[in-house]
Coordinates of C-alpha atoms in Angstrom, one line a residue:
Chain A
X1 CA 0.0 0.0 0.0
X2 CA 2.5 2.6 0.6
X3 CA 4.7 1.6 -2.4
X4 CA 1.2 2.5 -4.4
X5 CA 0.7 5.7 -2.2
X6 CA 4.5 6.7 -2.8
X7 CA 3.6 6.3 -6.9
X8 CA 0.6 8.2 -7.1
X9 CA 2.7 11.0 -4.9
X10 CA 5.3 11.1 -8.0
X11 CA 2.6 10.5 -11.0
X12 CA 0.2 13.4 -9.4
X13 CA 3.1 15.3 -9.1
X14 CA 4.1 14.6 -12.8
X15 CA 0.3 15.8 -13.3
X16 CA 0.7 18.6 -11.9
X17 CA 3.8 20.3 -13.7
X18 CA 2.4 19.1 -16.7
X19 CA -0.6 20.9 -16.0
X20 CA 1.3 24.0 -15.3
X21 CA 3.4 23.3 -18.4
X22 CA 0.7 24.0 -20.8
X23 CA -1.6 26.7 -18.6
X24 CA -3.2 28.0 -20.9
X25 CA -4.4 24.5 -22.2
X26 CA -5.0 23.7 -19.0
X27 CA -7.2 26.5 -18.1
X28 CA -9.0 26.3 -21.5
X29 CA -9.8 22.6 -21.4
X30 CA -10.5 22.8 -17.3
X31 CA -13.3 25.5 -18.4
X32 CA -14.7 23.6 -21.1
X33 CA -15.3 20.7 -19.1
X34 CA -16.7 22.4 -16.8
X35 CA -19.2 24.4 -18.4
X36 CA -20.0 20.9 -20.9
X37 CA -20.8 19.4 -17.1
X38 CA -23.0 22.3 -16.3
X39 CA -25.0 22.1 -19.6
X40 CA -28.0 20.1 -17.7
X41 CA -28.3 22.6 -14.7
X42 CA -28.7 25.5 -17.0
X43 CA -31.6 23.3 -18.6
X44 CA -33.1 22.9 -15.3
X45 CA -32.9 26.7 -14.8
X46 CA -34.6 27.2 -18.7
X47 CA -37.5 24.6 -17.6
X48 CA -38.4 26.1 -14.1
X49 CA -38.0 29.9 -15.6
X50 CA -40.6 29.0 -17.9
X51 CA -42.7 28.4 -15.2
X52 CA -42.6 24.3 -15.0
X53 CA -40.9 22.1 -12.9
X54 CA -40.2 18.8 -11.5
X55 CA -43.5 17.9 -9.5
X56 CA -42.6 17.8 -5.7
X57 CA -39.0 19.2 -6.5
X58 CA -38.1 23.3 -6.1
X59 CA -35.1 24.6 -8.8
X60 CA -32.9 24.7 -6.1
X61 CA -33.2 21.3 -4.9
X62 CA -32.7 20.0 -8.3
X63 CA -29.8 21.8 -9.2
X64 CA -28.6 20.5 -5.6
X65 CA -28.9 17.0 -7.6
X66 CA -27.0 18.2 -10.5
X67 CA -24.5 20.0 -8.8
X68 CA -23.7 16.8 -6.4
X69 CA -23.7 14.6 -9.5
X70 CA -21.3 17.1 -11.1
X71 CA -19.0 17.4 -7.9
X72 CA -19.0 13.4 -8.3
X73 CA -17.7 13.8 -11.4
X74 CA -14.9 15.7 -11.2
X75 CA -14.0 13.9 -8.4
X76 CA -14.3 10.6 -10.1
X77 CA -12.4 12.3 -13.3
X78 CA -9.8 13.1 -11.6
X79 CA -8.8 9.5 -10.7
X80 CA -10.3 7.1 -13.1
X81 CA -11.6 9.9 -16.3
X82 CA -8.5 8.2 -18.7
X83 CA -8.9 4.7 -17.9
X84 CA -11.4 4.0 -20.3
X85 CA -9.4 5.7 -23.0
X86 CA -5.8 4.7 -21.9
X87 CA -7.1 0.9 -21.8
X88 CA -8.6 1.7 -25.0
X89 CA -5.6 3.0 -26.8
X90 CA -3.2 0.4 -25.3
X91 CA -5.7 -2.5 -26.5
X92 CA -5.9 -1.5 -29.8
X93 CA -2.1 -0.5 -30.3
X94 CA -1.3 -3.8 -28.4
X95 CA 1.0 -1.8 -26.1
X96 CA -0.8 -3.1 -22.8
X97 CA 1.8 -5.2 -22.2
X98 CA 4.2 -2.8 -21.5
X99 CA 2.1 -1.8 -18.7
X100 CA 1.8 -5.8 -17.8
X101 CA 5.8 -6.2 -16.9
X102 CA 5.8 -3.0 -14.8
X103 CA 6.4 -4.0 -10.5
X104 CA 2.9 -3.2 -9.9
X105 CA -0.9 -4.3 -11.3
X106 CA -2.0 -3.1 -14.2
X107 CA -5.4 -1.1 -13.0
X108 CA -3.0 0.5 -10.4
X109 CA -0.9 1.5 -12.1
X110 CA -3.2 2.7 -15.3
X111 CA -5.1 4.6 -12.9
X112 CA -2.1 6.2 -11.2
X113 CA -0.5 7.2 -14.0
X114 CA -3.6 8.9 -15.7
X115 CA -4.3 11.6 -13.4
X116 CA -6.5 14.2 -14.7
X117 CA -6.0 17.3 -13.3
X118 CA -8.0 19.0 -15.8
X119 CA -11.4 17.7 -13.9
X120 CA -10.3 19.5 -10.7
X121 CA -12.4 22.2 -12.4
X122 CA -15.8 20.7 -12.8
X123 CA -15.3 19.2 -9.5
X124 CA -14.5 22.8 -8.1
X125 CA -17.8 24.1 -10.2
X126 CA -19.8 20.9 -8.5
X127 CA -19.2 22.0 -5.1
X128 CA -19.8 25.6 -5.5
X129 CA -22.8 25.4 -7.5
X130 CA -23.7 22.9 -4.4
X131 CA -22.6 25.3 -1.7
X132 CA -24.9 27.6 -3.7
X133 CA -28.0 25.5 -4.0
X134 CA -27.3 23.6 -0.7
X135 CA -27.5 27.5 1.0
X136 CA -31.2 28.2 -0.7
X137 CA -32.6 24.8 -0.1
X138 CA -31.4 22.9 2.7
X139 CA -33.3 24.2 5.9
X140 CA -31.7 22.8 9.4
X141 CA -28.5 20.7 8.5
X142 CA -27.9 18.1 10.9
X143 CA -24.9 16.0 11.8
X144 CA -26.7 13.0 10.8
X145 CA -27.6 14.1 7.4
X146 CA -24.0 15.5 6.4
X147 CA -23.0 12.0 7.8
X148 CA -25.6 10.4 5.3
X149 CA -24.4 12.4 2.7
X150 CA -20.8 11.7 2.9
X151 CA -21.1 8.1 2.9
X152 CA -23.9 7.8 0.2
X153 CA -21.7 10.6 -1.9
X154 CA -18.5 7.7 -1.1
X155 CA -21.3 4.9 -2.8
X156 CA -21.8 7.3 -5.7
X157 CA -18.0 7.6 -6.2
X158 CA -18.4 4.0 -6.2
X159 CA -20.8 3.9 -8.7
X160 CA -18.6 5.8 -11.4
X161 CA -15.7 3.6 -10.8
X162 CA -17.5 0.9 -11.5
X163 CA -19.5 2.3 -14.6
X164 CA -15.8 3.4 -15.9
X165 CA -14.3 0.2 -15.0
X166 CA -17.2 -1.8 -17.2
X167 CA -16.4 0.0 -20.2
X168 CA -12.9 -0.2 -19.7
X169 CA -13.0 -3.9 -19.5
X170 CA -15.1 -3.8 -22.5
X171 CA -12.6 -2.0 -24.5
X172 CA -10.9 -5.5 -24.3
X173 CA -13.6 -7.3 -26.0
X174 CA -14.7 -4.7 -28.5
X175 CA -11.3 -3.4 -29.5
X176 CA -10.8 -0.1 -30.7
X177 CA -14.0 1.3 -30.2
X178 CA -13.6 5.1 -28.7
X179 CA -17.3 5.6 -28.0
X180 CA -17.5 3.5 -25.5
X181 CA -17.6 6.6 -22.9
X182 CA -20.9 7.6 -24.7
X183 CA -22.4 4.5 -23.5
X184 CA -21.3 5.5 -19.4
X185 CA -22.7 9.4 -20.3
X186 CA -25.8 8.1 -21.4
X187 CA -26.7 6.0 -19.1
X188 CA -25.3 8.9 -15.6
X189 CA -28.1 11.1 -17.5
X190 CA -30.6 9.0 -15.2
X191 CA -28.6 10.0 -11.7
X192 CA -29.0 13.8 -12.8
X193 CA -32.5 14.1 -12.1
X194 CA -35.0 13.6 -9.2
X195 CA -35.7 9.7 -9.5
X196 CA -39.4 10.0 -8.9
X197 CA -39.9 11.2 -12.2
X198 CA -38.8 8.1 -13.5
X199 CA -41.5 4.9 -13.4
X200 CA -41.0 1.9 -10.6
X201 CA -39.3 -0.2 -13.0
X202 CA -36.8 2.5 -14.5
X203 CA -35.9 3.4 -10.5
X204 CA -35.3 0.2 -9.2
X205 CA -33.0 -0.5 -12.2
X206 CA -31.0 2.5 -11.5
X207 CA -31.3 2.1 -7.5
X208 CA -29.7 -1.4 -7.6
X209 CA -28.9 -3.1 -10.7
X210 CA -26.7 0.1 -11.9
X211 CA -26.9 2.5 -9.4
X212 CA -26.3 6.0 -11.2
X213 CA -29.1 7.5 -8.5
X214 CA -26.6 7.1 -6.1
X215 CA -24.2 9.5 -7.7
X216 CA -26.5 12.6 -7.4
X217 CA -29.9 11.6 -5.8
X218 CA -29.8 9.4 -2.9
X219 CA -26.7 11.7 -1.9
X220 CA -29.0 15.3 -2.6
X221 CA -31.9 14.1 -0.6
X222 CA -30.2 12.6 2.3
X223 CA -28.6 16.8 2.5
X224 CA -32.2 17.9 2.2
X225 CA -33.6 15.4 5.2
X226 CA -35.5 13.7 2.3
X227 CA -34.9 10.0 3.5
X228 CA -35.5 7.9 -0.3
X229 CA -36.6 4.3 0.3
X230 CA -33.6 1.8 -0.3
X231 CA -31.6 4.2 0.6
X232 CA -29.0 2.3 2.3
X233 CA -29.2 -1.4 0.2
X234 CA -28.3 0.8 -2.8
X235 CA -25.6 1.9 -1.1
X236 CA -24.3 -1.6 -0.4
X237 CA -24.5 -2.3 -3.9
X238 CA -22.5 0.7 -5.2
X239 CA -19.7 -0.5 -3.4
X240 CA -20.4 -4.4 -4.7
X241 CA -20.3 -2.8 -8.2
X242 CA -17.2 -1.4 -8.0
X243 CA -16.4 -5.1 -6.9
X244 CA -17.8 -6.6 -10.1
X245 CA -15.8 -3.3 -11.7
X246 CA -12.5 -4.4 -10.9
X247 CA -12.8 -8.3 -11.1
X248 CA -14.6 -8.0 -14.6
X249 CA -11.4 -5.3 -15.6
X250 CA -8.8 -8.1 -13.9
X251 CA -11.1 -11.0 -15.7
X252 CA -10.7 -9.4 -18.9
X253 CA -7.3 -8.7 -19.1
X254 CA -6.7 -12.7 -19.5
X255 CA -8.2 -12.1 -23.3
X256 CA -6.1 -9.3 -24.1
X257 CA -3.3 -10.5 -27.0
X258 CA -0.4 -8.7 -28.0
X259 CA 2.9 -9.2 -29.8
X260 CA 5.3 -7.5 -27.9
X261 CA 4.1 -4.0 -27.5
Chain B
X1 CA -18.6 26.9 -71.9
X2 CA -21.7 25.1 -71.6
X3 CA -19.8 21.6 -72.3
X4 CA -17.1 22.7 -70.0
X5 CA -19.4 23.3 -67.4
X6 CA -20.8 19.9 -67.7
X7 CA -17.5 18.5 -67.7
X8 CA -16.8 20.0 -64.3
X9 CA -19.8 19.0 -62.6
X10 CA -19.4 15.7 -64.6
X11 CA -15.6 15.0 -63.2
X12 CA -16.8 16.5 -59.5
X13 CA -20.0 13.7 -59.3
X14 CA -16.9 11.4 -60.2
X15 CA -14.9 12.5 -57.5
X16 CA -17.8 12.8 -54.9
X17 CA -18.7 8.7 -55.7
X18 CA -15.2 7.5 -55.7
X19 CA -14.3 9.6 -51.8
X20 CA -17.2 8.8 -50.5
X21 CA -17.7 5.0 -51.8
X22 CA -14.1 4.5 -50.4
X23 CA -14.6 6.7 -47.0
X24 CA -17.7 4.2 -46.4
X25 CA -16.0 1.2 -47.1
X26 CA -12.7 2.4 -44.9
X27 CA -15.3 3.3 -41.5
X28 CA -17.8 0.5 -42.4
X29 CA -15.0 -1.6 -41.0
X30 CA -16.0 -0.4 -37.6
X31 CA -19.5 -0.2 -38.6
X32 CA -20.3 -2.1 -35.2
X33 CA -18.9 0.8 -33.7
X34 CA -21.8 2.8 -34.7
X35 CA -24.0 0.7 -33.1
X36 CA -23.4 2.4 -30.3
X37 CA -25.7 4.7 -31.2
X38 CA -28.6 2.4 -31.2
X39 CA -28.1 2.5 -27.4
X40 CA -27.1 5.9 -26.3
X41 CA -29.7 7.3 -28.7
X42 CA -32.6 5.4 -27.5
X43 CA -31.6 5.6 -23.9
X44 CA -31.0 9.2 -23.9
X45 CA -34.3 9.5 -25.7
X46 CA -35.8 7.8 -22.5
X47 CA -34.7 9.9 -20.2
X48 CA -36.1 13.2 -21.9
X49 CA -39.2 11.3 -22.4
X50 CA -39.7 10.6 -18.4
X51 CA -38.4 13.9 -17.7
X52 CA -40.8 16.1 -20.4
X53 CA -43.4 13.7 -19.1
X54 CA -42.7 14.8 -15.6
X55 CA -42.4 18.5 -16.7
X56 CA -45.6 19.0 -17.9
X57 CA -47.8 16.9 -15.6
X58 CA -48.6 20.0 -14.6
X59 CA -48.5 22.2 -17.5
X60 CA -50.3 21.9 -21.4
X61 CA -48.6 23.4 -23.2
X62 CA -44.7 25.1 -23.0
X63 CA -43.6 28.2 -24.9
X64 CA -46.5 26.9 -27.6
X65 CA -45.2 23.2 -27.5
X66 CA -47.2 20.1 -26.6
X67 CA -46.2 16.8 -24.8
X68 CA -46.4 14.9 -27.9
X69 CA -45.0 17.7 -30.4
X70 CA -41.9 17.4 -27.2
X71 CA -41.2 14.2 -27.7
X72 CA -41.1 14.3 -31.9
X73 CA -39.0 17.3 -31.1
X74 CA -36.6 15.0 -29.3
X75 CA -37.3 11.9 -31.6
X76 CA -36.3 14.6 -34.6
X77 CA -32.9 16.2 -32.7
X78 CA -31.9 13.0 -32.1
X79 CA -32.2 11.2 -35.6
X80 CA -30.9 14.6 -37.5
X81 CA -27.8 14.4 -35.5
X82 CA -26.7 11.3 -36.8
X83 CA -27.5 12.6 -40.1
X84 CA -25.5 15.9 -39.8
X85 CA -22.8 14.8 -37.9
X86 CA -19.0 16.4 -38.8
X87 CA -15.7 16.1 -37.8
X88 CA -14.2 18.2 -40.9
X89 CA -12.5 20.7 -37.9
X90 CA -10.7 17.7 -36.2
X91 CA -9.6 16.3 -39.7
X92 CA -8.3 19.1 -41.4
X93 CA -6.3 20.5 -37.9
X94 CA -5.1 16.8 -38.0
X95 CA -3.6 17.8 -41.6
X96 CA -2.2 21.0 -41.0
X97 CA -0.9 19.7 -37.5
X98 CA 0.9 17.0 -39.0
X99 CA 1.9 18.7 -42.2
X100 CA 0.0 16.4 -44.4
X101 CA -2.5 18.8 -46.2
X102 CA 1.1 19.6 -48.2
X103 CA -0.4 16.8 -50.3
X104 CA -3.9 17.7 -50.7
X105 CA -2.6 20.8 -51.7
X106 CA -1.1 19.0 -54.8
X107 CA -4.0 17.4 -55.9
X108 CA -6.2 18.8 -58.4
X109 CA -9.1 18.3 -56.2
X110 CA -10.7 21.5 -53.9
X111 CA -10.1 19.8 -50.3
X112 CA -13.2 21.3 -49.3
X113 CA -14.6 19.1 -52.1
X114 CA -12.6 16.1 -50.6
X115 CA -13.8 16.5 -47.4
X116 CA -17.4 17.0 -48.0
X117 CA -17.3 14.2 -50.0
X118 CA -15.8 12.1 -46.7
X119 CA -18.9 13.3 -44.9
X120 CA -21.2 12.0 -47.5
X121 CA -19.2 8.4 -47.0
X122 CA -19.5 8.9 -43.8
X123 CA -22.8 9.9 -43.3
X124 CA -24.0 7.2 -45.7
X125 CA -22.6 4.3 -42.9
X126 CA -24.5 6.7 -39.9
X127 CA -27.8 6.6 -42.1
X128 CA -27.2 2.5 -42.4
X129 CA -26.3 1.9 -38.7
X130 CA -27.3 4.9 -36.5
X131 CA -30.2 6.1 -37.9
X132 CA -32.4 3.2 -39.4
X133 CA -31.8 1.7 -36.3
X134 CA -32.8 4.3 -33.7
X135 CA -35.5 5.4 -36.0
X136 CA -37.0 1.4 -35.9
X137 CA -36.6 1.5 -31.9
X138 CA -38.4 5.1 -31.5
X139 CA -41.5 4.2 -33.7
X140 CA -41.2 0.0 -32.8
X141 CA -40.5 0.1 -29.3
X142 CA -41.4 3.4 -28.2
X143 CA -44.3 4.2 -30.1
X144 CA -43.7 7.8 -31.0
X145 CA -45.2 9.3 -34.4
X146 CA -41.6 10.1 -36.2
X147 CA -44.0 10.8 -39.3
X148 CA -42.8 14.2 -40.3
X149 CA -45.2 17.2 -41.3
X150 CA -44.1 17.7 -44.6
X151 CA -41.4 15.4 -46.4
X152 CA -40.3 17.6 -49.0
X153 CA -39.5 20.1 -46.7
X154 CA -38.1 17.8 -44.5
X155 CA -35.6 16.5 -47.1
X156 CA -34.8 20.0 -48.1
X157 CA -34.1 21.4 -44.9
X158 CA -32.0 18.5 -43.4
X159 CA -29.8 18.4 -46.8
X160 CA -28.9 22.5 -45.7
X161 CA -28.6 21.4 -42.1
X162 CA -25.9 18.7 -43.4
X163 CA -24.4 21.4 -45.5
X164 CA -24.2 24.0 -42.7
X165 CA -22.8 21.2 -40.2
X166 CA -20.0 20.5 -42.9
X167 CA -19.0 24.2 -43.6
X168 CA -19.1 25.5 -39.9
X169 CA -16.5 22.9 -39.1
X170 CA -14.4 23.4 -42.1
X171 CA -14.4 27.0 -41.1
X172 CA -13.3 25.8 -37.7
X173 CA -10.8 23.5 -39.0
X174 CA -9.4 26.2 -41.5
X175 CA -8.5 28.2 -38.4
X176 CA -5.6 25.6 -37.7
X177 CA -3.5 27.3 -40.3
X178 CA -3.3 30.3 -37.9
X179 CA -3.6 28.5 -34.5
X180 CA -2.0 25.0 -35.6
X181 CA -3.7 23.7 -32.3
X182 CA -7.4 24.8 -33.1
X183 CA -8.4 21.7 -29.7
X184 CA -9.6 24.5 -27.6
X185 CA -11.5 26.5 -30.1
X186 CA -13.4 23.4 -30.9
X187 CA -13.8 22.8 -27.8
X188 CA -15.4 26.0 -27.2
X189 CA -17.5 25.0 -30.3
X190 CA -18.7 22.1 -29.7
X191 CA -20.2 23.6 -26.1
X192 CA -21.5 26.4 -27.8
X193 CA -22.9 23.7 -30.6
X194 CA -24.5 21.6 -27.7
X195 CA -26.7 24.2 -26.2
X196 CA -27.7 26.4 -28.9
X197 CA -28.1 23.9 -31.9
X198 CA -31.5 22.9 -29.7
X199 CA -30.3 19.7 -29.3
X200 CA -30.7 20.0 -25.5
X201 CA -33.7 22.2 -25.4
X202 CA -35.7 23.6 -27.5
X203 CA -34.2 27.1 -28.3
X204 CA -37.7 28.7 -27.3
X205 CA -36.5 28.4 -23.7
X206 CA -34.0 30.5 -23.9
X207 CA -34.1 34.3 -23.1
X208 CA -36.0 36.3 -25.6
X209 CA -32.2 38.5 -26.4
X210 CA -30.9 35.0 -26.9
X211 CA -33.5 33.7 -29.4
X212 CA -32.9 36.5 -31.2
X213 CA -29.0 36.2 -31.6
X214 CA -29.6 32.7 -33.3
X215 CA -30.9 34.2 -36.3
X216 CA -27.5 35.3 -36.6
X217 CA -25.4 32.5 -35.6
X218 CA -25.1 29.3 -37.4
X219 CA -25.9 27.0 -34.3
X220 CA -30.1 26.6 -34.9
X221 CA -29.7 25.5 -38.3
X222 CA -28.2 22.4 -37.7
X223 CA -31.2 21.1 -35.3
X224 CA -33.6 23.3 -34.3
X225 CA -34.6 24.7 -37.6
X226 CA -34.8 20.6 -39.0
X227 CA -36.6 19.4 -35.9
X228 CA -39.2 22.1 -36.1
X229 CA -40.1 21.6 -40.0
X230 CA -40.5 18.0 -39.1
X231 CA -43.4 18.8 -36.4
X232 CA -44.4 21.8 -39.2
X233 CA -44.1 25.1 -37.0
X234 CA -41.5 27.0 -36.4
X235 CA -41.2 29.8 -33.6
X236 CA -38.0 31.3 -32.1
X237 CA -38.2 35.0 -30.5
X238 CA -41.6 35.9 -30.6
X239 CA -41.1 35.7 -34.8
X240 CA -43.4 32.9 -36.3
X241 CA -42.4 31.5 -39.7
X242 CA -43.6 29.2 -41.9
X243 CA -41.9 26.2 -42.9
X244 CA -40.9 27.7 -46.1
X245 CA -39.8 30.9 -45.2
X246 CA -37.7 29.4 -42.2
X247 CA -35.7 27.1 -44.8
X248 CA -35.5 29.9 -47.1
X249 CA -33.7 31.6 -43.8
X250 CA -31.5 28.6 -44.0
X251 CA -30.4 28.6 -47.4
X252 CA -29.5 32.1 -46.9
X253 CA -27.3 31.5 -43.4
X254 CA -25.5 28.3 -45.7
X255 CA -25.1 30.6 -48.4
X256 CA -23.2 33.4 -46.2
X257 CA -21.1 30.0 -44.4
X258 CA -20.4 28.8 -47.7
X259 CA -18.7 32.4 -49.2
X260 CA -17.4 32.5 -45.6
X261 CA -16.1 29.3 -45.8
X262 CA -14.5 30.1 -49.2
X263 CA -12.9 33.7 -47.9
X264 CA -11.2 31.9 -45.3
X265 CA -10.1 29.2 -47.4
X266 CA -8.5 31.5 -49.8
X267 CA -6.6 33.6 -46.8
X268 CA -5.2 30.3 -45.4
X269 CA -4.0 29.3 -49.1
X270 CA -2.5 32.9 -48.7
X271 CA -1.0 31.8 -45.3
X272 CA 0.3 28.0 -46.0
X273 CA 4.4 27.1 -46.0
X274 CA 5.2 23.7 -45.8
X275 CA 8.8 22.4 -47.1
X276 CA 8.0 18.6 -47.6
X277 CA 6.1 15.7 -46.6

């Protein structure tokens, strides 16, 4: 553990200088990921300024949604938003092995040496526009509900590992294919909105079998002392599918074929 | 002259068949790439559906749209993006980037000409795999009316919406012969693209100074203006247009992209070294 805690020290450091390398670059593609992540609140503002809404949800509790699920994913970026890609590239060129002979496993040491630094933005947009929406809509914060929020936000972490996991591992299967990350987008676009407006079927699926609702919902709600219903299960199963993440990357790095790198 | 003439457009059919025959052989050997689309499409579809559904539980009618003209909206934006979609900016940056375009420069072929005819190819393999099959799953599986109000218009309007696709990111893509690295303006594009081609929301939405600026940016007639001739009305800051006059508007914004398009071109001809390649 601390030989992988003194690499990612080095590699985030190697991030880092990169980062400030190219500032400009940095700055530019740090604000355009953050405004692409932001997109979906500014539709939520355009549907409630026309005078609609989500039934039983205020613009400020939905945006507190988005703005969770956005902090999630910049968090989530950061660590594991080149993983897909990386295995990707590596798979097609037939360069993984390279990373195969290196002193340490391969998802380590992919995921170490991947850092994006560039989604340190949207996460820093997430948690403002949060502390923005949080300060309009939540009404007497409690110790137990930040505590609730924490560990249900941890499960939602959990639940884009995972997603980003599956599709690496599928990059192994269907080789070359560089829209795989639209698959993961389209199916986080059900965590960004209250889950009620979806029907019992379309909720449960995204509760437990692939948990997005954990990423901005169940997390949002628990802040605004809205206890959800399977709250807590789903949050068992975010962190079983991360699990099923990492065994299915591990499991299908036994079909990967190369000649040498 | 007049044989001349026919020559030309003789010799440039010919040279539109041959790129575009081979461009949809080259991608058709990821064609099952494309399937993607026949997931992310439908499901993204889904999700506006239960969310529009939500939205107006308590309301008939939005900025003069129905549930049901909603959802063909939607149905529409979806389907015309895998009609229209470019990457002319990404490949001719690559080219200047790399110092290849020294070689299209040589040829005795307009690369504008070259590359539209990629898109065709291109486009052609999107029709086969992205769009048949979405368009099966919406009217199939999900039951919406993708029957659009007038088909002549339809086809009229989304052949100027591919056109003003293709020559907005040329444009882009020509502006790698100053900035070499164009990433970031694209980038910048490609946000700007996402929320005010409509493909998000409908553009009526917006803020009525907003509405009013698309009439004079080339965003709305890649989508909105195509999605609303296929539900047959068209509304965007307090003006109302028929569908006619609102293509005609169309033609004109291609019209101005394409001698933009061509002024640029000409300036980055001007601009181009290269010693080799």
């Amino acid at each position: 553990m601390r030989r992988y805690l003194a690499a990612y020290r080095v590699c985030l450091r190697i991030a880092v200088r990169q980062a400030t390398t190219y500032r400009a670059s940095f700055v530019l593609s740090s604000l355009i990921a953050l405004a692409a992540n932001l997109a979906f609140p500014l539709v939520t503002v355009l549907i409630y300024g026309s005078g609609a809404g989500f039934p039983g949800w205020t613009a400020d509790e939905v945006l507190l949604i988005q703005a969770v699920f956005t902090l999630s994913t910049g968090l989530s970026g950061m660590v594991l938003g080149a993983v897909v890609w990386v295995t990707t590239l590596r798979v097609r060129e037939g360069t993984l092995e390279v990373v195969l002979l290196k002193p340490l496993r391969p998802l380590p040491f992919i995921v170490l040496t991947t850092v994006q630094p560039e989604s340190a933005g949207v996460g820093l947009g997430g948690a403002v526009l949060m502390g923005w929406a949080a300060s309009r809509s939540v009404h007497g914060l409690t110790a137990a509900g930040v505590l609730a929020f924490l560990g249900l936000f941890v499960a939602g972490l959990c639940v884009m590992a995972g997603v980003a996991l599956i599709m690496a591992a599928t990059s192994f299967r269907w080789v070359g294919n560089a829209r795989l990350p639209e698959i993961a987008d389209s199916v986080h676009a059900f965590g960004r909105h209250p889950l009620r407006v979806f029907p019992g079927a379309v909720q449960g699926a995204v509760t437990f079998v692939v948990p997005v609702a954990m990423v901005g919902f169940y997390p949002a709600s628990a802040l605004l002392g809205r206890e959800a219903a399977g709250m807590w299960p789903a949050a068992a199963m975010c962190v079983a599918f991360l699990a099923g993440g990492v065994w299915l990357y591990h499991r299908q790095i036994r079909n990967y074929q190369g000649v040498g790198g | 002259m007049a044989r001349q003439g026919m020559r030309g457009w003789t010799r440039g059919w010919a040279v539109l068949r041959a790129v575009s025959v081979v461009t949809y052989k080259e991608w058709a050997a990821y064609r099952t790439h494309s399937l993607v689309s026949a997931f992310v499409g439908p499901v993204y579809f889904v999700v506006q559906y239960f969310i529009w559904t939500a939205v107006y539980a308590d309301a008939g009618t939005l900025h003069g749209l129905e549930l049901t003209q909603m959802i063909r909206y939607f149905g529409a934006a979806t389907l015309i993006g895998y009609l229209t979609m470019d990457f002319a900016d990404w490949n001719l940056s690559m080219l200047v980037r790399t110092g290849r375009y020294l070689t299209f420069a040589l040829r005795p072929v307009h690369h504008r000409s070259f590359a539209f005819a990629q898109k065709v190819g291109h486009r052609t393999l999107g029709f086969a795999f992205e769009f048949v099959p979405c368009l099966a799953i919406f009217v199939l599986l999900f039951r919406v009316d993708m029957r659009p109000a007038a088909i002549g218009w339809l086809v009229v309007t989304l052949a100027l919406a591919f056109l003003m696709g293709f020559l907005v990111r040329y444009c882009l893509g020509l502006t790698s012969f100053w900035l070499v690295e164009a990433g970031g303006l694209q980038g910048v594009f490609a946000l700007l693209s996402g929320l005010f081609s409509g493909a998000l929301i409908p553009l009526v939405f917006f803020p009525h100074w907003l509405q009013v600026a698309q009439f004079f940016l080339p965003f709305q007639y890649m989508v909105y203006v195509p999605a609303m001739v296929f539900t047959g009305t068209y509304s965007l800051g307090s003006i109302a247009m028929s569908v006619p006059q609102v293509v005609g508007c169309q033609a004109g914004a291609v019209v101005v992209m394409y001698a933009l398009s061509e002024v640029l071109y000409r300036a980055a001809m001007r601009r181009f070294t290269d010693a080799g390649s």
